[in-house]
Short mmCIF file of C-alpha atoms and ligand atoms in Angstrom, two decimals:
data_model
loop_
_atom_site.label_atom_id
_atom_site.label_comp_id
_atom_site.label_asym_id
_atom_site.label_seq_id
_atom_site.Cartn_x
_atom_site.Cartn_y
_atom_site.Cartn_z
CA MET A 1008 33.93 86.04 362.57
CA THR A 1009 32.74 83.78 365.35
CA THR A 1010 30.01 81.19 364.79
CA PRO A 1011 26.61 81.54 366.44
CA VAL A 1012 25.39 79.31 369.27
CA ILE A 1013 21.68 78.78 369.78
CA ILE A 1014 21.02 78.85 373.52
CA THR A 1015 17.88 76.96 374.50
CA VAL A 1016 16.39 77.54 377.92
CA ALA A 1017 14.48 74.57 379.32
CA LEU A 1018 12.40 76.59 381.75
CA THR A 1019 10.68 74.09 383.99
CA GLY A 1020 10.66 70.48 382.79
CA ALA A 1021 8.50 67.75 384.26
CA VAL A 1022 10.39 66.99 387.45
CA PRO A 1023 11.70 69.85 389.63
CA THR A 1024 9.23 71.62 391.90
CA THR A 1025 9.35 74.75 394.01
CA ALA A 1026 10.14 72.46 396.96
CA ASP A 1027 13.42 71.60 395.21
CA ASN A 1028 14.19 75.19 394.26
CA PRO A 1029 11.70 78.02 394.95
CA ALA A 1030 12.84 79.80 391.77
CA VAL A 1031 11.54 77.06 389.42
CA PRO A 1032 8.75 78.74 387.39
CA VAL A 1033 5.57 76.64 387.54
CA THR A 1034 2.63 78.96 386.98
CA PRO A 1035 2.02 80.49 383.53
CA ARG A 1036 2.81 83.96 384.92
CA GLN A 1037 6.11 82.77 386.39
CA GLN A 1038 6.98 80.92 383.20
CA ILE A 1039 6.35 83.98 381.03
CA GLU A 1040 8.47 86.15 383.32
CA SER A 1041 11.26 83.59 383.36
CA ALA A 1042 11.22 83.21 379.56
CA VAL A 1043 11.46 86.97 379.04
CA GLU A 1044 14.38 87.22 381.49
CA ALA A 1045 16.10 84.31 379.76
CA PHE A 1046 15.64 85.96 376.36
CA ASP A 1047 17.10 89.21 377.68
CA ALA A 1048 20.05 87.18 378.98
CA GLY A 1049 20.69 85.58 375.57
CA ALA A 1050 18.45 82.52 375.09
CA THR A 1051 16.46 82.43 371.84
CA VAL A 1052 14.63 79.09 372.13
CA CYS A 1053 12.33 78.30 375.05
CA HIS A 1054 11.62 74.59 375.64
CA LEU A 1055 8.31 74.48 377.47
CA HIS A 1056 6.49 72.03 379.74
CA VAL A 1057 3.42 73.21 381.61
CA ARG A 1058 2.23 72.19 385.07
CA ASP A 1059 -1.13 71.93 386.81
CA ASP A 1060 -1.99 73.78 390.02
CA ASP A 1061 -0.23 71.07 392.03
CA GLU A 1062 2.92 71.44 389.91
CA ARG A 1063 2.36 68.07 388.20
CA PRO A 1064 3.11 67.67 384.45
CA SER A 1065 0.11 68.78 382.42
CA SER A 1066 -1.09 68.71 378.81
CA ASP A 1067 -3.67 71.44 379.36
CA PRO A 1068 -3.94 73.37 376.08
CA ASP A 1069 -5.11 76.47 377.95
CA ARG A 1070 -1.87 76.52 379.93
CA TYR A 1071 0.24 76.10 376.83
CA GLN A 1072 -1.71 78.84 375.11
CA GLU A 1073 -1.47 81.23 378.03
CA VAL A 1074 2.31 80.86 378.24
CA ARG A 1075 2.81 81.02 374.49
CA GLU A 1076 0.71 84.18 374.19
CA GLY A 1077 2.39 85.76 377.20
CA ILE A 1078 5.84 85.17 375.74
CA ALA A 1079 4.76 86.35 372.28
CA ALA A 1080 3.32 89.56 373.71
CA ARG A 1081 6.49 90.58 375.50
CA CYS A 1082 9.14 88.82 373.50
CA PRO A 1083 7.88 87.99 369.99
CA GLN A 1084 11.29 86.90 368.72
CA MET A 1085 11.62 84.01 371.18
CA VAL A 1086 11.14 80.59 369.53
CA VAL A 1087 8.75 78.56 371.69
CA GLN A 1088 9.23 74.81 371.60
CA PHE A 1089 6.50 72.67 373.22
CA SER A 1090 7.58 69.48 374.96
CA THR A 1091 5.90 66.26 373.90
CA GLY A 1092 7.79 64.38 376.60
CA ALA A 1093 7.17 64.43 380.32
CA ARG A 1094 6.34 61.68 382.65
CA GLY A 1095 2.99 60.39 383.83
CA ARG A 1096 1.08 61.25 380.66
CA THR A 1097 -0.30 59.01 377.93
CA VAL A 1098 1.01 59.15 374.36
CA GLU A 1099 -2.17 60.88 373.18
CA GLU A 1100 -1.97 63.48 375.95
CA ARG A 1101 1.68 64.16 375.24
CA PHE A 1102 1.15 64.85 371.55
CA SER A 1103 -2.16 66.71 371.91
CA CYS A 1104 -0.24 70.03 372.00
CA LEU A 1105 0.74 69.58 368.32
CA ALA A 1106 -2.79 70.62 367.33
CA MET A 1107 -1.85 74.09 368.62
CA ARG A 1108 0.84 74.28 365.95
CA PRO A 1109 3.80 75.40 368.02
CA GLU A 1110 6.75 76.72 366.04
CA MET A 1111 8.82 73.80 367.35
CA ALA A 1112 8.16 70.67 369.42
CA SER A 1113 10.36 67.98 370.90
CA PHE A 1114 10.10 64.54 369.30
CA SER A 1115 11.70 61.30 370.51
CA THR A 1116 12.24 58.75 367.77
CA GLY A 1117 12.14 55.66 369.99
CA SER A 1118 11.56 54.25 373.47
CA VAL A 1119 13.92 54.06 376.44
CA ASN A 1120 13.88 53.30 380.15
CA PHE A 1121 13.50 56.31 382.43
CA PRO A 1122 14.23 56.27 386.18
CA ALA A 1123 10.89 54.67 387.09
CA GLY A 1124 9.32 53.37 383.90
CA ILE A 1125 9.38 53.19 380.13
CA TYR A 1126 9.37 56.33 378.02
CA GLU A 1127 7.20 54.85 375.34
CA ASN A 1128 7.40 55.90 371.69
CA PRO A 1129 6.42 52.81 369.67
CA PRO A 1130 7.30 52.63 365.94
CA ASP A 1131 3.78 53.38 364.69
CA VAL A 1132 3.58 56.49 366.90
CA VAL A 1133 6.99 57.72 365.72
CA GLU A 1134 5.91 57.36 362.08
CA ARG A 1135 2.58 59.07 362.68
CA ILE A 1136 4.02 61.98 364.65
CA ALA A 1137 6.80 62.57 362.10
CA LYS A 1138 4.17 62.92 359.36
CA GLU A 1139 1.91 65.05 361.52
CA MET A 1140 4.69 67.50 362.37
CA LEU A 1141 5.70 67.73 358.73
CA ASP A 1142 2.10 68.36 357.64
CA LEU A 1143 1.55 71.00 360.33
CA GLY A 1144 4.86 72.76 359.62
CA ILE A 1145 6.16 72.17 363.15
CA LYS A 1146 9.94 71.94 363.32
CA PRO A 1147 10.94 68.97 365.48
CA GLU A 1148 13.81 68.95 367.91
CA VAL A 1149 14.62 65.25 367.76
CA GLU A 1150 15.51 64.00 371.24
CA VAL A 1151 18.05 61.17 371.23
CA PHE A 1152 17.77 59.48 374.64
CA ASP A 1153 19.39 56.34 373.27
CA LEU A 1154 21.58 55.93 370.20
CA ALA A 1155 19.01 53.86 368.30
CA MET A 1156 16.96 57.06 368.11
CA LEU A 1157 19.72 58.70 366.06
CA TYR A 1158 19.50 55.96 363.45
CA LYS A 1159 15.71 56.21 363.42
CA ALA A 1160 16.01 59.96 362.85
CA ALA A 1161 18.33 59.28 359.90
CA ASP A 1162 15.80 56.81 358.50
CA LEU A 1163 12.99 59.38 358.77
CA HIS A 1164 15.23 61.99 357.18
CA ASP A 1165 16.14 59.67 354.29
CA ARG A 1166 12.44 59.14 353.62
CA GLY A 1167 11.71 62.87 353.62
CA LEU A 1168 9.79 62.77 356.89
CA LEU A 1169 11.86 65.32 358.82
CA ALA A 1170 12.03 69.04 358.05
CA THR A 1171 15.43 69.96 356.61
CA PRO A 1172 17.92 70.41 358.11
CA PRO A 1173 16.91 68.27 361.10
CA HIS A 1174 17.73 69.60 364.56
CA ILE A 1175 18.85 66.86 366.90
CA GLN A 1176 19.65 66.80 370.59
CA LEU A 1177 21.69 64.14 372.41
CA VAL A 1178 20.22 63.72 375.89
CA MET A 1179 22.51 62.42 378.64
CA GLY A 1180 22.27 61.88 382.35
CA ILE A 1181 18.77 60.43 382.68
CA LYS A 1182 19.00 57.40 384.97
CA ASN A 1183 18.72 54.10 383.00
CA ALA A 1184 19.39 55.90 379.69
CA LEU A 1185 22.66 57.38 378.35
CA PRO A 1186 25.29 58.58 380.84
CA PRO A 1187 26.98 61.98 380.48
CA ARG A 1188 30.18 61.13 378.61
CA GLU A 1189 32.22 63.16 376.18
CA SER A 1190 33.04 60.02 374.18
CA LEU A 1191 29.32 59.64 373.44
CA VAL A 1192 29.15 63.20 372.12
CA GLU A 1193 32.15 62.51 369.91
CA PHE A 1194 30.51 59.36 368.54
CA PHE A 1195 27.14 61.11 368.08
CA VAL A 1196 28.70 64.01 366.16
CA THR A 1197 30.71 61.70 363.88
CA GLU A 1198 27.72 59.50 363.09
CA LEU A 1199 25.41 62.47 362.62
CA GLY A 1200 27.86 64.06 360.15
CA GLU A 1201 27.84 60.89 358.05
CA LEU A 1202 24.14 60.09 358.32
CA ILE A 1203 22.57 63.55 358.10
CA PRO A 1204 25.11 66.06 356.75
CA GLY A 1205 24.06 69.62 357.55
CA ALA A 1206 21.93 68.72 360.57
CA THR A 1207 22.09 71.18 363.45
CA TRP A 1208 22.63 69.63 366.85
CA THR A 1209 22.88 70.17 370.55
CA CYS A 1210 23.64 68.03 373.54
CA MET A 1211 22.47 68.29 377.11
CA ALA A 1212 23.17 66.59 380.39
CA THR A 1213 21.44 66.72 383.72
CA GLY A 1214 22.54 68.00 387.12
CA ARG A 1215 26.19 68.87 387.65
CA HIS A 1216 27.01 67.66 384.15
CA GLN A 1217 24.95 70.43 382.51
CA LEU A 1218 27.90 72.77 382.17
CA GLU A 1219 30.27 70.05 380.93
CA ALA A 1220 27.80 69.12 378.19
CA ASN A 1221 27.68 72.79 377.14
CA ARG A 1222 31.47 72.76 376.77
CA TRP A 1223 31.45 69.50 374.81
CA ALA A 1224 28.94 70.97 372.36
CA LEU A 1225 30.65 74.35 372.03
CA ALA A 1226 33.98 72.72 371.25
CA ARG A 1227 32.47 70.76 368.35
CA GLY A 1228 30.26 73.37 366.71
CA GLY A 1229 27.06 72.33 368.47
CA HIS A 1230 24.42 74.40 370.24
CA VAL A 1231 23.62 74.42 373.95
CA ARG A 1232 20.77 74.04 376.38
CA THR A 1233 20.50 75.15 379.96
CA GLY A 1234 17.75 75.84 382.49
CA PHE A 1235 15.99 74.40 385.51
CA GLU A 1236 14.59 71.37 383.66
CA ASP A 1237 18.05 69.82 383.62
CA ASN A 1238 19.70 71.38 386.66
CA ILE A 1239 18.47 73.40 389.64
CA TYR A 1240 21.95 74.29 390.96
CA PHE A 1241 24.32 77.02 389.88
CA SER A 1242 27.27 75.37 391.63
CA LYS A 1243 27.78 72.63 394.21
CA GLY A 1244 25.38 73.31 397.08
CA ARG A 1245 24.17 76.66 395.65
CA LEU A 1246 20.76 76.71 394.00
CA ALA A 1247 20.44 78.72 390.80
CA SER A 1248 18.49 81.93 391.38
CA SER A 1249 16.82 81.98 387.97
CA ASN A 1250 16.88 80.53 384.48
CA ALA A 1251 18.47 83.82 383.40
CA GLU A 1252 21.40 83.19 385.71
CA LEU A 1253 22.06 79.84 384.00
CA VAL A 1254 21.64 81.43 380.55
CA THR A 1255 24.09 84.20 381.45
CA ARG A 1256 26.71 81.61 382.28
CA ALA A 1257 26.12 79.82 378.95
CA VAL A 1258 26.53 83.16 377.17
CA GLU A 1259 29.86 83.74 378.92
CA LEU A 1260 31.01 80.26 377.99
CA CYS A 1261 30.51 80.95 374.26
CA ALA A 1262 33.40 83.45 374.26
CA GLU A 1263 35.79 80.83 375.63
CA PHE A 1264 35.19 78.85 372.45
CA GLU A 1265 35.37 81.91 370.21
CA ARG A 1266 31.67 81.73 369.48
CA HIS A 1267 28.77 84.08 370.14
CA PRO A 1268 25.17 83.64 371.31
CA ALA A 1269 22.90 83.49 368.26
CA THR A 1270 20.54 86.40 367.80
CA ALA A 1271 16.89 85.55 367.27
CA ASP A 1272 17.34 86.13 363.52
CA GLU A 1273 20.39 83.87 363.41
CA THR A 1274 18.48 81.23 365.36
CA ARG A 1275 15.58 81.26 362.89
CA GLU A 1276 17.98 81.11 359.98
CA LEU A 1277 19.91 78.16 361.44
CA LEU A 1278 16.71 76.28 362.25
CA THR A 1279 15.01 77.36 359.00
CA LEU A 1280 12.06 78.89 360.80
CA GLN A 1281 10.06 81.83 359.54
CA SER A 1282 11.13 85.19 360.87
CA ALA A 1283 8.98 86.44 363.73
CA SER A 1284 7.91 89.50 361.77
CA SER A 1285 6.59 87.44 358.84
CA ASP A 1286 4.43 85.31 361.15
CA SER A 1287 0.83 86.31 360.97
ZN1 ZN B 530 11.67 68.74 378.37
#
């Protein structure tokens, strides 16, 4: 029996545009199509940012709703995770999508420097959002951009403010934050095991380190993330043709580690989400 790997596809992100890679999905229609293809290729969680008509990061609830409904119509088993990150938006704008009660949402438990500014998550906001997500029944994916955020997640967990078991992602490769290093993953996994036994976890890295980070996670029992948000290339000098192409490679990688891509049912069980059929 091999163990399941949840493959998350980060469809679009806040940064890459069609000028960087024409295959990056930026309109709701493109995003829906890309999510369905990624699901067919083996991804079961879709991490979603939406864009405005000029491809800039957006918090427009209509856009979120259009993409969510489009995915649900064609691919009801896909878990849709709204991003509360993204650059160039205020804290209130970023978290406004929680009112739409996504099944999952990303949640950073602290602040960190990004390439051109501060990614701001002050203590009072972290406390408030943790409670709000718990009250609304939204499963967080805790984003650890700096190691202090891991300890804050453990503190929230100890106080009963994170849904159990927490799902935590180590984020590497963002300029001015954590670099992509296997030793960091090792440290993160050891600390996580002591602080929050039973937590599910994933790690991701940007650019050419995306694939390495997948291997580091697979070797240690973690889950993986791929997609255009983190990397627009398939290999050196060759742009990826689609999110599905990147997902397909992640699926193939699972076998090397004697693991298998989680089905949608396995994904919901691991993340303790309701089954798609019982949603109403
Ligand atoms: Zn994101």
